[in-house]
PDB file of C-alpha atoms in Angstrom:
ATOM      1  CA  MET E  23       0.000   0.000   0.000  1.00  0.00           C
ATOM      2  CA  TYR E  24       1.243   3.446  -0.953  1.00  0.00           C
ATOM      3  CA  ILE E  25       1.310   5.961   1.902  1.00  0.00           C
ATOM      4  CA  PRO E  26       2.191   9.548   0.957  1.00  0.00           C
ATOM      5  CA  GLU E  27       4.404  11.689   3.146  1.00  0.00           C
ATOM      6  CA  ILE E  28       2.382  13.114   6.018  1.00  0.00           C
ATOM      7  CA  PRO E  29       2.339  16.926   5.824  1.00  0.00           C
ATOM      8  CA  LYS E  30       3.101  19.096   8.809  1.00  0.00           C
ATOM      9  CA  ASN E  31      -0.241  20.858   9.083  1.00  0.00           C
ATOM     10  CA  SER E  32      -3.252  20.933  11.407  1.00  0.00           C
ATOM     11  CA  LEU E  33      -4.372  17.454  10.229  1.00  0.00           C
ATOM     12  CA  LYS E  34      -1.008  15.761  10.935  1.00  0.00           C
ATOM     13  CA  GLU E  35      -2.022  13.856  14.086  1.00  0.00           C
ATOM     14  CA  ARG E  36      -5.328  12.730  12.587  1.00  0.00           C
ATOM     15  CA  ILE E  37      -3.609  11.563   9.401  1.00  0.00           C
ATOM     16  CA  GLU E  38      -1.005   9.669  11.462  1.00  0.00           C
ATOM     17  CA  THR E  39      -3.836   7.935  13.354  1.00  0.00           C
ATOM     18  CA  ILE E  40      -5.600   6.945  10.125  1.00  0.00           C
ATOM     19  CA  VAL E  41      -2.353   5.678   8.585  1.00  0.00           C
ATOM     20  CA  GLY E  42      -1.711   3.659  11.772  1.00  0.00           C
ATOM     21  CA  TYR E  43      -5.148   2.050  11.469  1.00  0.00           C
ATOM     22  CA  SER E  44      -4.508   1.324   7.810  1.00  0.00           C
ATOM     23  CA  LYS E  45      -1.451  -0.693   8.829  1.00  0.00           C
ATOM     24  CA  GLU E  46      -3.276  -2.552  11.621  1.00  0.00           C
ATOM     25  CA  LEU E  47      -6.420  -3.306   9.655  1.00  0.00           C
ATOM     26  CA  SER E  48      -6.429  -5.008   6.283  1.00  0.00           C
ATOM     27  CA  ASP E  49      -4.486  -2.908   3.775  1.00  0.00           C
ATOM     28  CA  GLU E  50      -6.934  -3.831   1.026  1.00  0.00           C
ATOM     29  CA  PHE E  51      -9.527  -1.509   2.570  1.00  0.00           C
ATOM     30  CA  PHE E  52      -7.309   1.571   2.421  1.00  0.00           C
ATOM     31  CA  GLU E  53      -6.094   3.457  -0.604  1.00  0.00           C
ATOM     32  CA  PHE E  54      -4.168   6.694  -0.668  1.00  0.00           C
ATOM     33  CA  GLU E  55      -3.071   8.502  -3.816  1.00  0.00           C
ATOM     34  CA  GLU E  56      -0.268  10.997  -4.290  1.00  0.00           C
ATOM     35  CA  PRO E  57      -0.880  14.509  -2.971  1.00  0.00           C
ATOM     36  CA  LEU E  58      -1.825  17.556  -4.998  1.00  0.00           C
ATOM     37  CA  SER E  59       0.468  20.540  -5.295  1.00  0.00           C
ATOM     38  CA  ASP E  60      -0.604  24.101  -4.520  1.00  0.00           C
ATOM     39  CA  THR E  61      -0.454  24.787  -8.262  1.00  0.00           C
ATOM     40  CA  GLU E  62      -2.799  21.889  -9.096  1.00  0.00           C
ATOM     41  CA  ILE E  63      -5.254  23.036  -6.432  1.00  0.00           C
ATOM     42  CA  ALA E  64      -5.111  26.662  -7.624  1.00  0.00           C
ATOM     43  CA  ASP E  65      -5.593  25.576 -11.238  1.00  0.00           C
ATOM     44  CA  TRP E  66      -8.806  23.711 -10.309  1.00  0.00           C
ATOM     45  CA  GLU E  67     -10.042  26.655  -8.228  1.00  0.00           C
ATOM     46  CA  ASN E  68      -9.406  29.119 -11.065  1.00  0.00           C
ATOM     47  CA  LYS E  69     -10.974  26.879 -13.693  1.00  0.00           C
ATOM     48  CA  ASN E  70     -14.128  26.337 -11.623  1.00  0.00           C
ATOM     49  CA  ASP E  71     -14.261  29.716  -9.838  1.00  0.00           C
ATOM     50  CA  ILE E  72     -14.626  27.855  -6.525  1.00  0.00           C
ATOM     51  CA  LYS E  73     -12.271  28.102  -3.519  1.00  0.00           C
ATOM     52  CA  ILE E  74     -11.596  24.797  -1.771  1.00  0.00           C
ATOM     53  CA  PRO E  75     -11.707  25.171   2.041  1.00  0.00           C
ATOM     54  CA  ASP E  76      -8.249  25.402   3.616  1.00  0.00           C
ATOM     55  CA  SER E  77      -8.821  22.376   5.868  1.00  0.00           C
ATOM     56  CA  TYR E  78      -9.603  20.189   2.830  1.00  0.00           C
ATOM     57  CA  LYS E  79      -6.578  21.599   0.994  1.00  0.00           C
ATOM     58  CA  GLU E  80      -4.510  20.313   3.927  1.00  0.00           C
ATOM     59  CA  TRP E  81      -5.914  16.826   3.250  1.00  0.00           C
ATOM     60  CA  LEU E  82      -5.207  17.173  -0.491  1.00  0.00           C
ATOM     61  CA  HIS E  83      -1.577  17.908   0.413  1.00  0.00           C
ATOM     62  CA  PHE E  84      -1.543  14.388   1.861  1.00  0.00           C
ATOM     63  CA  SER E  85      -3.714  12.477  -0.631  1.00  0.00           C
ATOM     64  CA  ARG E  86      -5.568  13.678  -3.702  1.00  0.00           C
ATOM     65  CA  ARG E  87      -8.068  10.815  -3.356  1.00  0.00           C
ATOM     66  CA  ALA E  88      -8.534   8.246  -0.603  1.00  0.00           C
ATOM     67  CA  THR E  89     -10.616   5.267   0.446  1.00  0.00           C
ATOM     68  CA  LEU E  90     -10.501   4.689   4.202  1.00  0.00           C
ATOM     69  CA  GLY E  91     -11.544   1.407   5.729  1.00  0.00           C
ATOM     70  CA  SER E  92     -14.287  -0.829   4.503  1.00  0.00           C
ATOM     71  CA  GLY E  93     -16.778   1.905   3.703  1.00  0.00           C
ATOM     72  CA  ALA E  94     -15.683   4.321   6.452  1.00  0.00           C
ATOM     73  CA  ALA E  95     -15.014   7.122   3.966  1.00  0.00           C
ATOM     74  CA  ASP E  96     -14.164   8.050   0.409  1.00  0.00           C
ATOM     75  CA  PHE E  97     -12.648  11.469  -0.249  1.00  0.00           C
ATOM     76  CA  TYR E  98     -12.513  12.812  -3.787  1.00  0.00           C
ATOM     77  CA  GLU E  99      -9.913  14.730  -5.696  1.00  0.00           C
ATOM     78  CA  PRO E 100     -11.092  18.049  -7.152  1.00  0.00           C
ATOM     79  CA  ASP E 101     -11.703  16.639 -10.646  1.00  0.00           C
ATOM     80  CA  GLU E 102     -14.187  14.203  -9.032  1.00  0.00           C
ATOM     81  CA  PHE E 103     -16.029  16.803  -6.920  1.00  0.00           C
ATOM     82  CA  ILE E 104     -19.745  16.854  -7.677  1.00  0.00           C
ATOM     83  CA  VAL E 105     -20.497  20.450  -8.610  1.00  0.00           C
ATOM     84  CA  ASP E 106     -23.290  20.003 -11.165  1.00  0.00           C
ATOM     85  CA  ASN E 107     -26.674  20.083  -9.453  1.00  0.00           C
ATOM     86  CA  ASP E 108     -28.044  17.399 -11.807  1.00  0.00           C
ATOM     87  CA  GLU E 109     -25.432  14.923 -10.536  1.00  0.00           C
ATOM     88  CA  LYS E 110     -25.708  15.623  -6.800  1.00  0.00           C
ATOM     89  CA  PRO E 111     -27.397  13.145  -4.474  1.00  0.00           C
ATOM     90  CA  VAL E 112     -30.916  14.047  -3.362  1.00  0.00           C
ATOM     91  CA  GLY E 113     -31.008  16.618  -0.576  1.00  0.00           C
ATOM     92  CA  ILE E 114     -27.712  18.371  -1.382  1.00  0.00           C
ATOM     93  CA  PRO E 115     -28.206  22.158  -1.630  1.00  0.00           C
ATOM     94  CA  ASP E 116     -27.444  23.704  -5.029  1.00  0.00           C
ATOM     95  CA  GLU E 117     -24.760  25.943  -3.514  1.00  0.00           C
ATOM     96  CA  CYS E 118     -22.745  22.970  -2.182  1.00  0.00           C
ATOM     97  CA  VAL E 119     -19.885  20.956  -3.652  1.00  0.00           C
ATOM     98  CA  VAL E 120     -19.727  17.236  -2.771  1.00  0.00           C
ATOM     99  CA  ILE E 121     -16.163  16.171  -1.865  1.00  0.00           C
ATOM    100  CA  GLY E 122     -16.728  12.680  -0.479  1.00  0.00           C
ATOM    101  CA  GLU E 123     -18.938  10.294   1.404  1.00  0.00           C
ATOM    102  CA  LEU E 124     -18.983   8.695   4.832  1.00  0.00           C
ATOM    103  CA  GLY E 125     -20.040   5.273   5.946  1.00  0.00           C
ATOM    104  CA  GLY E 126     -20.878   3.925   2.510  1.00  0.00           C
ATOM    105  CA  TRP E 127     -24.587   4.578   2.973  1.00  0.00           C
ATOM    106  CA  GLY E 128     -25.080   7.930   1.297  1.00  0.00           C
ATOM    107  CA  VAL E 129     -23.747  10.455   3.798  1.00  0.00           C
ATOM    108  CA  SER E 130     -22.258  13.206   1.632  1.00  0.00           C
ATOM    109  CA  VAL E 131     -19.361  15.427   2.717  1.00  0.00           C
ATOM    110  CA  CYS E 132     -19.793  18.884   1.181  1.00  0.00           C
ATOM    111  CA  PHE E 133     -18.782  22.495   1.388  1.00  0.00           C
ATOM    112  CA  TYR E 134     -20.635  25.689   0.574  1.00  0.00           C
ATOM    113  CA  LYS E 135     -19.149  27.424  -2.453  1.00  0.00           C
ATOM    114  CA  GLU E 136     -19.559  30.916  -0.991  1.00  0.00           C
ATOM    115  CA  THR E 137     -18.357  30.374   2.583  1.00  0.00           C
ATOM    116  CA  GLY E 138     -16.215  27.219   2.445  1.00  0.00           C
ATOM    117  CA  GLU E 139     -18.179  25.827   5.398  1.00  0.00           C
ATOM    118  CA  ILE E 140     -17.765  22.043   5.520  1.00  0.00           C
ATOM    119  CA  MET E 141     -20.657  19.839   6.486  1.00  0.00           C
ATOM    120  CA  TYR E 142     -22.079  16.407   5.996  1.00  0.00           C
ATOM    121  CA  ILE E 143     -25.581  15.581   4.925  1.00  0.00           C
ATOM    122  CA  ASP E 144     -27.185  12.307   5.968  1.00  0.00           C
ATOM    123  CA  HIS E 145     -30.159  12.192   3.640  1.00  0.00           C
ATOM    124  CA  ASP E 146     -32.007  15.347   4.753  1.00  0.00           C
ATOM    125  CA  ASP E 147     -30.180  15.859   8.075  1.00  0.00           C
ATOM    126  CA  GLU E 148     -27.304  18.361   8.006  1.00  0.00           C
ATOM    127  CA  CYS E 149     -24.367  18.687  10.369  1.00  0.00           C
ATOM    128  CA  ARG E 150     -22.809  22.076   9.702  1.00  0.00           C
ATOM    129  CA  ASP E 151     -20.073  24.421  10.864  1.00  0.00           C
ATOM    130  CA  LEU E 152     -17.315  21.820  10.583  1.00  0.00           C
ATOM    131  CA  ASP E 153     -13.800  21.758   9.272  1.00  0.00           C
ATOM    132  CA  PHE E 154     -12.232  18.742   7.626  1.00  0.00           C
ATOM    133  CA  GLY E 155     -10.560  17.738  10.902  1.00  0.00           C
ATOM    134  CA  ASP E 156     -14.044  17.144  12.364  1.00  0.00           C
ATOM    135  CA  ILE E 157     -14.808  14.806   9.450  1.00  0.00           C
ATOM    136  CA  LEU E 158     -11.554  12.912  10.069  1.00  0.00           C
ATOM    137  CA  ASP E 159     -12.461  12.612  13.764  1.00  0.00           C
ATOM    138  CA  TRP E 160     -15.699  10.879  12.702  1.00  0.00           C
ATOM    139  CA  VAL E 161     -13.705   8.505  10.479  1.00  0.00           C
ATOM    140  CA  ILE E 162     -11.247   7.751  13.288  1.00  0.00           C
ATOM    141  CA  ASP E 163     -14.123   6.913  15.652  1.00  0.00           C
ATOM    142  CA  ARG E 164     -15.547   4.563  13.035  1.00  0.00           C
ATOM    143  CA  LEU E 165     -12.162   2.890  12.466  1.00  0.00           C
ATOM    144  CA  GLU E 166     -11.657   2.462  16.229  1.00  0.00           C
ATOM    145  CA  GLY E 167     -14.893   0.469  16.237  1.00  0.00           C
ATOM    146  CA  CYS E 168     -13.256  -1.956  13.781  1.00  0.00           C
ATOM    147  CA  MET E 169     -10.305  -2.663  16.090  1.00  0.00           C
TER     148      MET E 169
END
C-alpha cells in the first residue's frame, strides 16, 4: 500500500492515526493517492471559480483521493467533486460541492461554495459548521470500532 508523506499541518495527528489504522487493519480496505500541489489546487479553483476550504486543501496535500476502511469514507480529488446540481445526491443544496462520502450509505461530505463551510448531509439531516478535521475525527471513531 502506498502511503504519501504526512504533511506538517493541522491534520497531521489525525492523518497519522488513520495511517496507523490502515497498517493494523487489512491494507486492502485503504487506498491513498499521491498529494496535490498548490499549483494543481489553484488551477482547479481558477478553472471552476470555486475556492476549496483550507482544511480540505490540507488533506489534499496528503492524498488527492482516498478510500478509508471498509466503507468508512471516500474522499474525492477536485476533478471528481460533484459540482453540477443534476449529478448531486438528493437533498444536497445547489450551492454545495460534494467532496466525499462517509459510511458507505449515502452520507455526503460537502462544502458551501460561498463560505467554504464544511458539512455532511445524511439524507435530509445536516451537520454544519465543521472543518475537515471534524470529518476525520468521525472517520477515526468509526475505524476504532473496527479494532
